[in-house]
Amino acid sequence: MTLNERVAIIRENIARESQPWGKPPKIIAVTKYSQPEEILPLVDCGITDIGENRVQAIREKLPFINEKFSIHLIGRLQTNKVKYIIKDVCLIHSLDSISLAQEIDRQAQKHAIRMPVLLQVNIAREMQKGGVMEEELMPFLRDCAKLPGLEVKGLMAIMPLGAERETLFSLFTRMRGLFDQCAQEAIDGVSMEELSMGMSQDYDLAARAGATMIRVGSALFR
Ligand SMILES: *Cc1c(COP(=O)(O)O)cnc(C)c1O
């Protein structure tokens, strides 16, 4: 199968599954295992957004891919590395601590920008995963909303590896519930627009549950 065909299949699947929501989620092509020569053909498939999980990888690939894609940081971000990517990424998906929020705020203000971020939720309460617990989300959202250098745009979640599809769907649905709840709070300076969830194995379920962004790697580059 060609890259174009793989993209077409994903598009078909999300169009079908997201029908009740009126709009399919945006595809973020996760390029963490791919080199620039594999990444660039995505342009011809109409993919505009790519996701990387490491700061170092973004730095290395940037000269080859810059201005062709909007780059999303989807992995864990260390406070001391914010300064290396703040100007180059369009959205940080993995904000999950107030110290990280403060550093993003500080760096954003230094560059006179507002940095778009998503708050990561540890929806399955996994020990080893990043993200805030559900019950911490609302206070964390309120704290982030007070930082002028941050533009909180929504929520993100990473699902447990190897979970049953039924379990995954209920977790996705729970995330959508949290997202809607946050939107209803209508907090000043917060615009709840994006819900980033679903990867190669389960993006169809995420689309059905109301994701606005899916992050797909291996289904594209396998
Ligand atoms: C690697 C990764 C993905 C994509 O995973 P695939 O299973 O290859 O689609 C999505 N989100 C995050 C945070 C990742 O690290």
PDB file of C-alpha atoms and ligand atoms in Angstrom:
ATOM      1  CA  MET A   1       0.000   0.000   0.000  1.00  0.00           C
ATOM      2  CA  THR A   2       1.201   3.507  -0.754  1.00  0.00           C
ATOM      3  CA  LEU A   3       1.299   6.327   1.749  1.00  0.00           C
ATOM      4  CA  ASN A   4      -1.531   7.975  -0.168  1.00  0.00           C
ATOM      5  CA  GLU A   5      -3.675   4.863   0.185  1.00  0.00           C
ATOM      6  CA  ARG A   6      -2.977   4.589   3.899  1.00  0.00           C
ATOM      7  CA  VAL A   7      -3.988   8.214   4.395  1.00  0.00           C
ATOM      8  CA  ALA A   8      -7.133   7.634   2.326  1.00  0.00           C
ATOM      9  CA  ILE A   9      -8.170   4.672   4.509  1.00  0.00           C
ATOM     10  CA  ILE A  10      -7.721   6.674   7.696  1.00  0.00           C
ATOM     11  CA  ARG A  11      -9.721   9.537   6.186  1.00  0.00           C
ATOM     12  CA  GLU A  12     -12.538   7.167   5.207  1.00  0.00           C
ATOM     13  CA  ASN A  13     -12.649   5.602   8.649  1.00  0.00           C
ATOM     14  CA  ILE A  14     -12.735   8.869  10.553  1.00  0.00           C
ATOM     15  CA  ALA A  15     -15.281  10.396   8.177  1.00  0.00           C
ATOM     16  CA  ARG A  16     -17.611   7.450   8.846  1.00  0.00           C
ATOM     17  CA  GLU A  17     -17.066   7.273  12.602  1.00  0.00           C
ATOM     18  CA  SER A  18     -17.283  10.998  13.246  1.00  0.00           C
ATOM     19  CA  GLN A  19     -20.514  11.526  11.294  1.00  0.00           C
ATOM     20  CA  PRO A  20     -22.640  12.385  14.366  1.00  0.00           C
ATOM     21  CA  TRP A  21     -20.118  15.095  15.278  1.00  0.00           C
ATOM     22  CA  GLY A  22     -20.400  16.828  11.912  1.00  0.00           C
ATOM     23  CA  LYS A  23     -16.665  17.101  11.301  1.00  0.00           C
ATOM     24  CA  PRO A  24     -13.862  14.548  11.198  1.00  0.00           C
ATOM     25  CA  PRO A  25     -10.869  14.960  13.509  1.00  0.00           C
ATOM     26  CA  LYS A  26      -7.679  16.409  12.083  1.00  0.00           C
ATOM     27  CA  ILE A  27      -4.939  13.885  11.373  1.00  0.00           C
ATOM     28  CA  ILE A  28      -1.678  14.583  13.169  1.00  0.00           C
ATOM     29  CA  ALA A  29       0.880  12.365  11.435  1.00  0.00           C
ATOM     30  CA  VAL A  30       3.255  11.108  14.113  1.00  0.00           C
ATOM     31  CA  THR A  31       6.713  11.131  12.563  1.00  0.00           C
ATOM     32  CA  LYS A  32       8.806  10.087  15.564  1.00  0.00           C
ATOM     33  CA  TYR A  33      10.102   6.936  13.828  1.00  0.00           C
ATOM     34  CA  SER A  34      10.493   8.593  10.430  1.00  0.00           C
ATOM     35  CA  GLN A  35      13.227  10.509   8.685  1.00  0.00           C
ATOM     36  CA  PRO A  36      12.646  13.656   6.611  1.00  0.00           C
ATOM     37  CA  GLU A  37      12.641  11.738   3.295  1.00  0.00           C
ATOM     38  CA  GLU A  38       9.665   9.701   4.538  1.00  0.00           C
ATOM     39  CA  ILE A  39       7.964  12.697   6.108  1.00  0.00           C
ATOM     40  CA  LEU A  40       8.037  15.084   3.138  1.00  0.00           C
ATOM     41  CA  PRO A  41       5.727  12.984   0.889  1.00  0.00           C
ATOM     42  CA  LEU A  42       2.960  13.623   3.432  1.00  0.00           C
ATOM     43  CA  VAL A  43       2.609  17.071   1.876  1.00  0.00           C
ATOM     44  CA  ASP A  44       1.242  15.503  -1.320  1.00  0.00           C
ATOM     45  CA  CYS A  45      -1.304  13.557   0.748  1.00  0.00           C
ATOM     46  CA  GLY A  46      -2.709  16.782   2.126  1.00  0.00           C
ATOM     47  CA  ILE A  47      -1.266  16.264   5.598  1.00  0.00           C
ATOM     48  CA  THR A  48      -0.405  19.607   7.157  1.00  0.00           C
ATOM     49  CA  ASP A  49       0.325  18.646  10.752  1.00  0.00           C
ATOM     50  CA  ILE A  50       2.964  16.344  12.200  1.00  0.00           C
ATOM     51  CA  GLY A  51       3.639  15.208  15.762  1.00  0.00           C
ATOM     52  CA  GLU A  52       6.975  14.514  17.430  1.00  0.00           C
ATOM     53  CA  ASN A  53       7.499  13.376  21.003  1.00  0.00           C
ATOM     54  CA  ARG A  54      11.084  14.485  21.569  1.00  0.00           C
ATOM     55  CA  VAL A  55      12.560  17.971  21.623  1.00  0.00           C
ATOM     56  CA  GLN A  56      15.846  16.730  20.213  1.00  0.00           C
ATOM     57  CA  ALA A  57      14.122  15.085  17.226  1.00  0.00           C
ATOM     58  CA  ILE A  58      12.296  18.315  16.425  1.00  0.00           C
ATOM     59  CA  ARG A  59      15.571  20.239  16.502  1.00  0.00           C
ATOM     60  CA  GLU A  60      17.224  17.721  14.165  1.00  0.00           C
ATOM     61  CA  LYS A  61      14.405  17.432  11.633  1.00  0.00           C
ATOM     62  CA  LEU A  62      13.446  21.092  11.644  1.00  0.00           C
ATOM     63  CA  PRO A  63      15.795  22.293   8.879  1.00  0.00           C
ATOM     64  CA  PHE A  64      14.276  19.700   6.509  1.00  0.00           C
ATOM     65  CA  ILE A  65      10.608  19.992   7.368  1.00  0.00           C
ATOM     66  CA  ASN A  66      10.167  23.546   8.577  1.00  0.00           C
ATOM     67  CA  GLU A  67       7.516  25.615   6.775  1.00  0.00           C
ATOM     68  CA  LYS A  68       6.081  22.490   5.163  1.00  0.00           C
ATOM     69  CA  PHE A  69       4.199  21.377   8.282  1.00  0.00           C
ATOM     70  CA  SER A  70       2.818  22.638  11.542  1.00  0.00           C
ATOM     71  CA  ILE A  71       4.714  20.752  14.235  1.00  0.00           C
ATOM     72  CA  HIS A  72       2.993  19.428  17.371  1.00  0.00           C
ATOM     73  CA  LEU A  73       4.857  18.391  20.497  1.00  0.00           C
ATOM     74  CA  ILE A  74       3.005  15.307  21.711  1.00  0.00           C
ATOM     75  CA  GLY A  75       5.429  13.750  24.204  1.00  0.00           C
ATOM     76  CA  ARG A  76       6.593  14.580  27.674  1.00  0.00           C
ATOM     77  CA  LEU A  77       8.321  17.953  27.881  1.00  0.00           C
ATOM     78  CA  GLN A  78      11.005  18.760  30.439  1.00  0.00           C
ATOM     79  CA  THR A  79      10.882  22.249  31.874  1.00  0.00           C
ATOM     80  CA  ASN A  80      14.471  23.018  30.884  1.00  0.00           C
ATOM     81  CA  LYS A  81      13.744  22.186  27.216  1.00  0.00           C
ATOM     82  CA  VAL A  82      10.789  24.485  26.632  1.00  0.00           C
ATOM     83  CA  LYS A  83      13.098  27.186  25.308  1.00  0.00           C
ATOM     84  CA  TYR A  84      14.318  24.940  22.479  1.00  0.00           C
ATOM     85  CA  ILE A  85      10.911  24.417  20.885  1.00  0.00           C
ATOM     86  CA  ILE A  86       8.691  27.310  21.931  1.00  0.00           C
ATOM     87  CA  LYS A  87       9.147  29.124  18.619  1.00  0.00           C
ATOM     88  CA  ASP A  88       8.863  26.055  16.396  1.00  0.00           C
ATOM     89  CA  VAL A  89       5.781  24.155  17.531  1.00  0.00           C
ATOM     90  CA  CYS A  90       2.166  25.119  16.945  1.00  0.00           C
ATOM     91  CA  LEU A  91       0.705  23.209  19.896  1.00  0.00           C
ATOM     92  CA  ILE A  92       2.056  21.497  23.019  1.00  0.00           C
ATOM     93  CA  HIS A  93      -0.219  18.512  23.756  1.00  0.00           C
ATOM     94  CA  SER A  94       1.358  17.357  26.997  1.00  0.00           C
ATOM     95  CA  LEU A  95       1.026  20.075  29.622  1.00  0.00           C
ATOM     96  CA  ASP A  96       0.488  18.371  32.966  1.00  0.00           C
ATOM     97  CA  SER A  97       2.160  20.362  35.737  1.00  0.00           C
ATOM     98  CA  ILE A  98       2.074  23.893  37.040  1.00  0.00           C
ATOM     99  CA  SER A  99       5.876  24.173  36.939  1.00  0.00           C
ATOM    100  CA  LEU A 100       5.847  23.319  33.228  1.00  0.00           C
ATOM    101  CA  ALA A 101       2.956  25.753  32.675  1.00  0.00           C
ATOM    102  CA  GLN A 102       4.946  28.520  34.397  1.00  0.00           C
ATOM    103  CA  GLU A 103       8.020  27.880  32.261  1.00  0.00           C
ATOM    104  CA  ILE A 104       5.984  27.845  29.023  1.00  0.00           C
ATOM    105  CA  ASP A 105       4.378  31.096  30.171  1.00  0.00           C
ATOM    106  CA  ARG A 106       7.777  32.631  30.899  1.00  0.00           C
ATOM    107  CA  GLN A 107       9.270  31.618  27.538  1.00  0.00           C
ATOM    108  CA  ALA A 108       6.143  32.636  25.628  1.00  0.00           C
ATOM    109  CA  GLN A 109       6.192  36.085  27.195  1.00  0.00           C
ATOM    110  CA  LYS A 110       9.861  36.414  26.337  1.00  0.00           C
ATOM    111  CA  HIS A 111       8.958  35.885  22.676  1.00  0.00           C
ATOM    112  CA  ALA A 112       5.815  38.002  22.961  1.00  0.00           C
ATOM    113  CA  ILE A 113       3.521  35.141  22.000  1.00  0.00           C
ATOM    114  CA  ARG A 114       0.714  33.142  23.572  1.00  0.00           C
ATOM    115  CA  MET A 115       1.601  29.465  23.366  1.00  0.00           C
ATOM    116  CA  PRO A 116      -1.288  27.134  22.476  1.00  0.00           C
ATOM    117  CA  VAL A 117      -1.378  24.133  24.829  1.00  0.00           C
ATOM    118  CA  LEU A 118      -3.515  21.112  25.633  1.00  0.00           C
ATOM    119  CA  LEU A 119      -3.812  19.751  29.161  1.00  0.00           C
ATOM    120  CA  GLN A 120      -2.947  16.074  29.342  1.00  0.00           C
ATOM    121  CA  VAL A 121      -5.276  13.937  31.429  1.00  0.00           C
ATOM    122  CA  ASN A 122      -4.211  10.571  32.848  1.00  0.00           C
ATOM    123  CA  ILE A 123      -7.645   9.160  32.167  1.00  0.00           C
ATOM    124  CA  ALA A 124      -6.781   5.540  32.945  1.00  0.00           C
ATOM    125  CA  ARG A 125      -4.883   6.503  36.124  1.00  0.00           C
ATOM    126  CA  GLU A 126      -1.694   4.739  35.053  1.00  0.00           C
ATOM    127  CA  MET A 127       1.272   5.080  37.410  1.00  0.00           C
ATOM    128  CA  GLN A 128       3.905   5.483  34.696  1.00  0.00           C
ATOM    129  CA  LYS A 129       1.937   7.931  32.513  1.00  0.00           C
ATOM    130  CA  GLY A 130       1.992  11.686  32.434  1.00  0.00           C
ATOM    131  CA  GLY A 131      -1.141  13.761  32.762  1.00  0.00           C
ATOM    132  CA  VAL A 132      -3.196  15.125  35.599  1.00  0.00           C
ATOM    133  CA  MET A 133      -5.835  13.030  37.313  1.00  0.00           C
ATOM    134  CA  GLU A 134      -9.446  13.789  36.461  1.00  0.00           C
ATOM    135  CA  GLU A 135     -10.184  15.341  39.835  1.00  0.00           C
ATOM    136  CA  GLU A 136      -7.195  17.689  39.486  1.00  0.00           C
ATOM    137  CA  LEU A 137      -8.169  18.874  36.027  1.00  0.00           C
ATOM    138  CA  MET A 138     -10.505  21.764  36.846  1.00  0.00           C
ATOM    139  CA  PRO A 139      -8.199  23.464  39.391  1.00  0.00           C
ATOM    140  CA  PHE A 140      -5.258  22.935  37.010  1.00  0.00           C
ATOM    141  CA  LEU A 141      -7.241  24.454  34.146  1.00  0.00           C
ATOM    142  CA  ARG A 142      -8.068  27.496  36.275  1.00  0.00           C
ATOM    143  CA  ASP A 143      -4.413  27.945  37.252  1.00  0.00           C
ATOM    144  CA  CYS A 144      -3.248  27.683  33.631  1.00  0.00           C
ATOM    145  CA  ALA A 145      -5.912  30.139  32.500  1.00  0.00           C
ATOM    146  CA  LYS A 146      -4.312  32.791  34.709  1.00  0.00           C
ATOM    147  CA  LEU A 147      -0.998  32.629  32.845  1.00  0.00           C
ATOM    148  CA  PRO A 148      -1.005  35.239  30.049  1.00  0.00           C
ATOM    149  CA  GLY A 149       1.585  33.406  27.943  1.00  0.00           C
ATOM    150  CA  LEU A 150      -0.597  30.313  27.690  1.00  0.00           C
ATOM    151  CA  GLU A 151      -3.529  29.762  25.402  1.00  0.00           C
ATOM    152  CA  VAL A 152      -5.351  26.691  26.703  1.00  0.00           C
ATOM    153  CA  LYS A 153      -7.046  25.094  23.703  1.00  0.00           C
ATOM    154  CA  GLY A 154      -8.234  21.747  24.991  1.00  0.00           C
ATOM    155  CA  LEU A 155      -7.345  18.341  26.361  1.00  0.00           C
ATOM    156  CA  MET A 156      -5.205  15.365  25.391  1.00  0.00           C
ATOM    157  CA  ALA A 157      -5.026  11.757  26.536  1.00  0.00           C
ATOM    158  CA  ILE A 158      -2.909   8.690  25.858  1.00  0.00           C
ATOM    159  CA  MET A 159      -4.784   5.434  26.277  1.00  0.00           C
ATOM    160  CA  PRO A 160      -3.481   2.340  28.066  1.00  0.00           C
ATOM    161  CA  LEU A 161      -1.556  -0.037  25.839  1.00  0.00           C
ATOM    162  CA  GLY A 162      -3.384  -3.195  24.844  1.00  0.00           C
ATOM    163  CA  ALA A 163      -6.708  -2.368  26.491  1.00  0.00           C
ATOM    164  CA  GLU A 164      -9.933  -3.918  25.180  1.00  0.00           C
ATOM    165  CA  ARG A 165     -11.776  -1.854  22.606  1.00  0.00           C
ATOM    166  CA  GLU A 166     -14.805  -1.525  24.878  1.00  0.00           C
ATOM    167  CA  THR A 167     -12.613  -0.149  27.642  1.00  0.00           C
ATOM    168  CA  LEU A 168     -10.933   2.228  25.201  1.00  0.00           C
ATOM    169  CA  PHE A 169     -14.245   3.519  23.918  1.00  0.00           C
ATOM    170  CA  SER A 170     -15.501   4.209  27.416  1.00  0.00           C
ATOM    171  CA  LEU A 171     -12.253   6.048  28.265  1.00  0.00           C
ATOM    172  CA  PHE A 172     -12.531   8.131  25.079  1.00  0.00           C
ATOM    173  CA  THR A 173     -16.142   8.928  25.942  1.00  0.00           C
ATOM    174  CA  ARG A 174     -15.112   9.930  29.431  1.00  0.00           C
ATOM    175  CA  MET A 175     -12.507  12.291  27.949  1.00  0.00           C
ATOM    176  CA  ARG A 176     -15.140  13.850  25.719  1.00  0.00           C
ATOM    177  CA  GLY A 177     -17.287  14.368  28.824  1.00  0.00           C
ATOM    178  CA  LEU A 178     -14.435  16.152  30.612  1.00  0.00           C
ATOM    179  CA  PHE A 179     -13.794  18.262  27.514  1.00  0.00           C
ATOM    180  CA  ASP A 180     -17.441  19.354  27.342  1.00  0.00           C
ATOM    181  CA  GLN A 181     -17.464  20.041  31.075  1.00  0.00           C
ATOM    182  CA  CYS A 182     -14.381  22.273  30.751  1.00  0.00           C
ATOM    183  CA  ALA A 183     -16.002  24.105  27.829  1.00  0.00           C
ATOM    184  CA  GLN A 184     -19.147  24.717  29.870  1.00  0.00           C
ATOM    185  CA  GLU A 185     -17.121  26.412  32.597  1.00  0.00           C
ATOM    186  CA  ALA A 186     -16.391  29.139  30.016  1.00  0.00           C
ATOM    187  CA  ILE A 187     -13.227  30.253  31.797  1.00  0.00           C
ATOM    188  CA  ASP A 188     -11.756  33.582  30.671  1.00  0.00           C
ATOM    189  CA  GLY A 189      -8.919  33.130  28.201  1.00  0.00           C
ATOM    190  CA  VAL A 190      -9.665  29.437  27.649  1.00  0.00           C
ATOM    191  CA  SER A 191     -11.105  28.243  24.343  1.00  0.00           C
ATOM    192  CA  MET A 192     -11.903  24.555  24.490  1.00  0.00           C
ATOM    193  CA  GLU A 193     -11.553  23.596  20.837  1.00  0.00           C
ATOM    194  CA  GLU A 194      -9.324  20.559  20.615  1.00  0.00           C
ATOM    195  CA  LEU A 195      -9.556  17.072  22.033  1.00  0.00           C
ATOM    196  CA  SER A 196      -6.455  15.113  21.039  1.00  0.00           C
ATOM    197  CA  MET A 197      -6.897  11.356  21.443  1.00  0.00           C
ATOM    198  CA  GLY A 198      -6.645   8.133  19.463  1.00  0.00           C
ATOM    199  CA  MET A 199      -3.616   6.487  17.841  1.00  0.00           C
ATOM    200  CA  SER A 200      -3.118   3.877  15.088  1.00  0.00           C
ATOM    201  CA  GLN A 201      -4.858   1.049  16.956  1.00  0.00           C
ATOM    202  CA  ASP A 202      -7.895   2.953  18.154  1.00  0.00           C
ATOM    203  CA  TYR A 203      -8.311   6.217  16.229  1.00  0.00           C
ATOM    204  CA  ASP A 204     -11.673   5.010  14.882  1.00  0.00           C
ATOM    205  CA  LEU A 205     -13.023   4.724  18.432  1.00  0.00           C
ATOM    206  CA  ALA A 206     -11.628   8.142  19.303  1.00  0.00           C
ATOM    207  CA  ALA A 207     -13.333   9.649  16.241  1.00  0.00           C
ATOM    208  CA  ARG A 208     -16.613   8.010  17.253  1.00  0.00           C
ATOM    209  CA  ALA A 209     -16.283   9.421  20.769  1.00  0.00           C
ATOM    210  CA  GLY A 210     -15.713  12.969  19.526  1.00  0.00           C
ATOM    211  CA  ALA A 211     -11.968  13.535  19.148  1.00  0.00           C
ATOM    212  CA  THR A 212     -10.991  16.645  17.171  1.00  0.00           C
ATOM    213  CA  MET A 213      -7.405  15.464  16.591  1.00  0.00           C
ATOM    214  CA  ILE A 214      -6.031  11.954  16.192  1.00  0.00           C
ATOM    215  CA  ARG A 215      -2.310  11.150  16.411  1.00  0.00           C
ATOM    216  CA  VAL A 216      -1.407   8.422  13.969  1.00  0.00           C
ATOM    217  CA  GLY A 217       2.078   7.028  13.391  1.00  0.00           C
ATOM    218  CA  SER A 218       2.453   3.339  12.582  1.00  0.00           C
ATOM    219  CA  ALA A 219      -0.767   3.205  10.524  1.00  0.00           C
ATOM    220  CA  LEU A 220       0.944   5.626   8.106  1.00  0.00           C
ATOM    221  CA  PHE A 221       4.556   4.523   8.106  1.00  0.00           C
ATOM    222  CA  ARG A 222       4.318   0.793   8.729  1.00  0.00           C
TER     223      ARG A 222
HETATM  224  C1  LIG B   1       3.937   7.448  19.195  1.00  0.00           C
HETATM  225  C2  LIG B   1       2.795   8.257  19.630  1.00  0.00           C
HETATM  226  C3  LIG B   1       1.600   8.266  18.892  1.00  0.00           C
HETATM  227  C4  LIG B   1       1.386   7.442  17.628  1.00  0.00           C
HETATM  228  O1  LIG B   1       1.385   6.075  17.919  1.00  0.00           O
HETATM  229  P1  LIG B   1       1.020   5.004  16.792  1.00  0.00           P
HETATM  230  O2  LIG B   1       0.521   3.839  17.575  1.00  0.00           O
HETATM  231  O3  LIG B   1       2.272   4.721  16.062  1.00  0.00           O
HETATM  232  O4  LIG B   1      -0.021   5.578  15.933  1.00  0.00           O
HETATM  233  C5  LIG B   1       0.574   9.085  19.342  1.00  0.00           C
HETATM  234  N1  LIG B   1       0.696   9.826  20.458  1.00  0.00           N
HETATM  235  C6  LIG B   1       1.811   9.840  21.188  1.00  0.00           C
HETATM  236  C7  LIG B   1       1.874  10.700  22.405  1.00  0.00           C
HETATM  237  C8  LIG B   1       2.898   9.056  20.810  1.00  0.00           C
HETATM  238  O5  LIG B   1       4.019   9.080  21.555  1.00  0.00           O
END
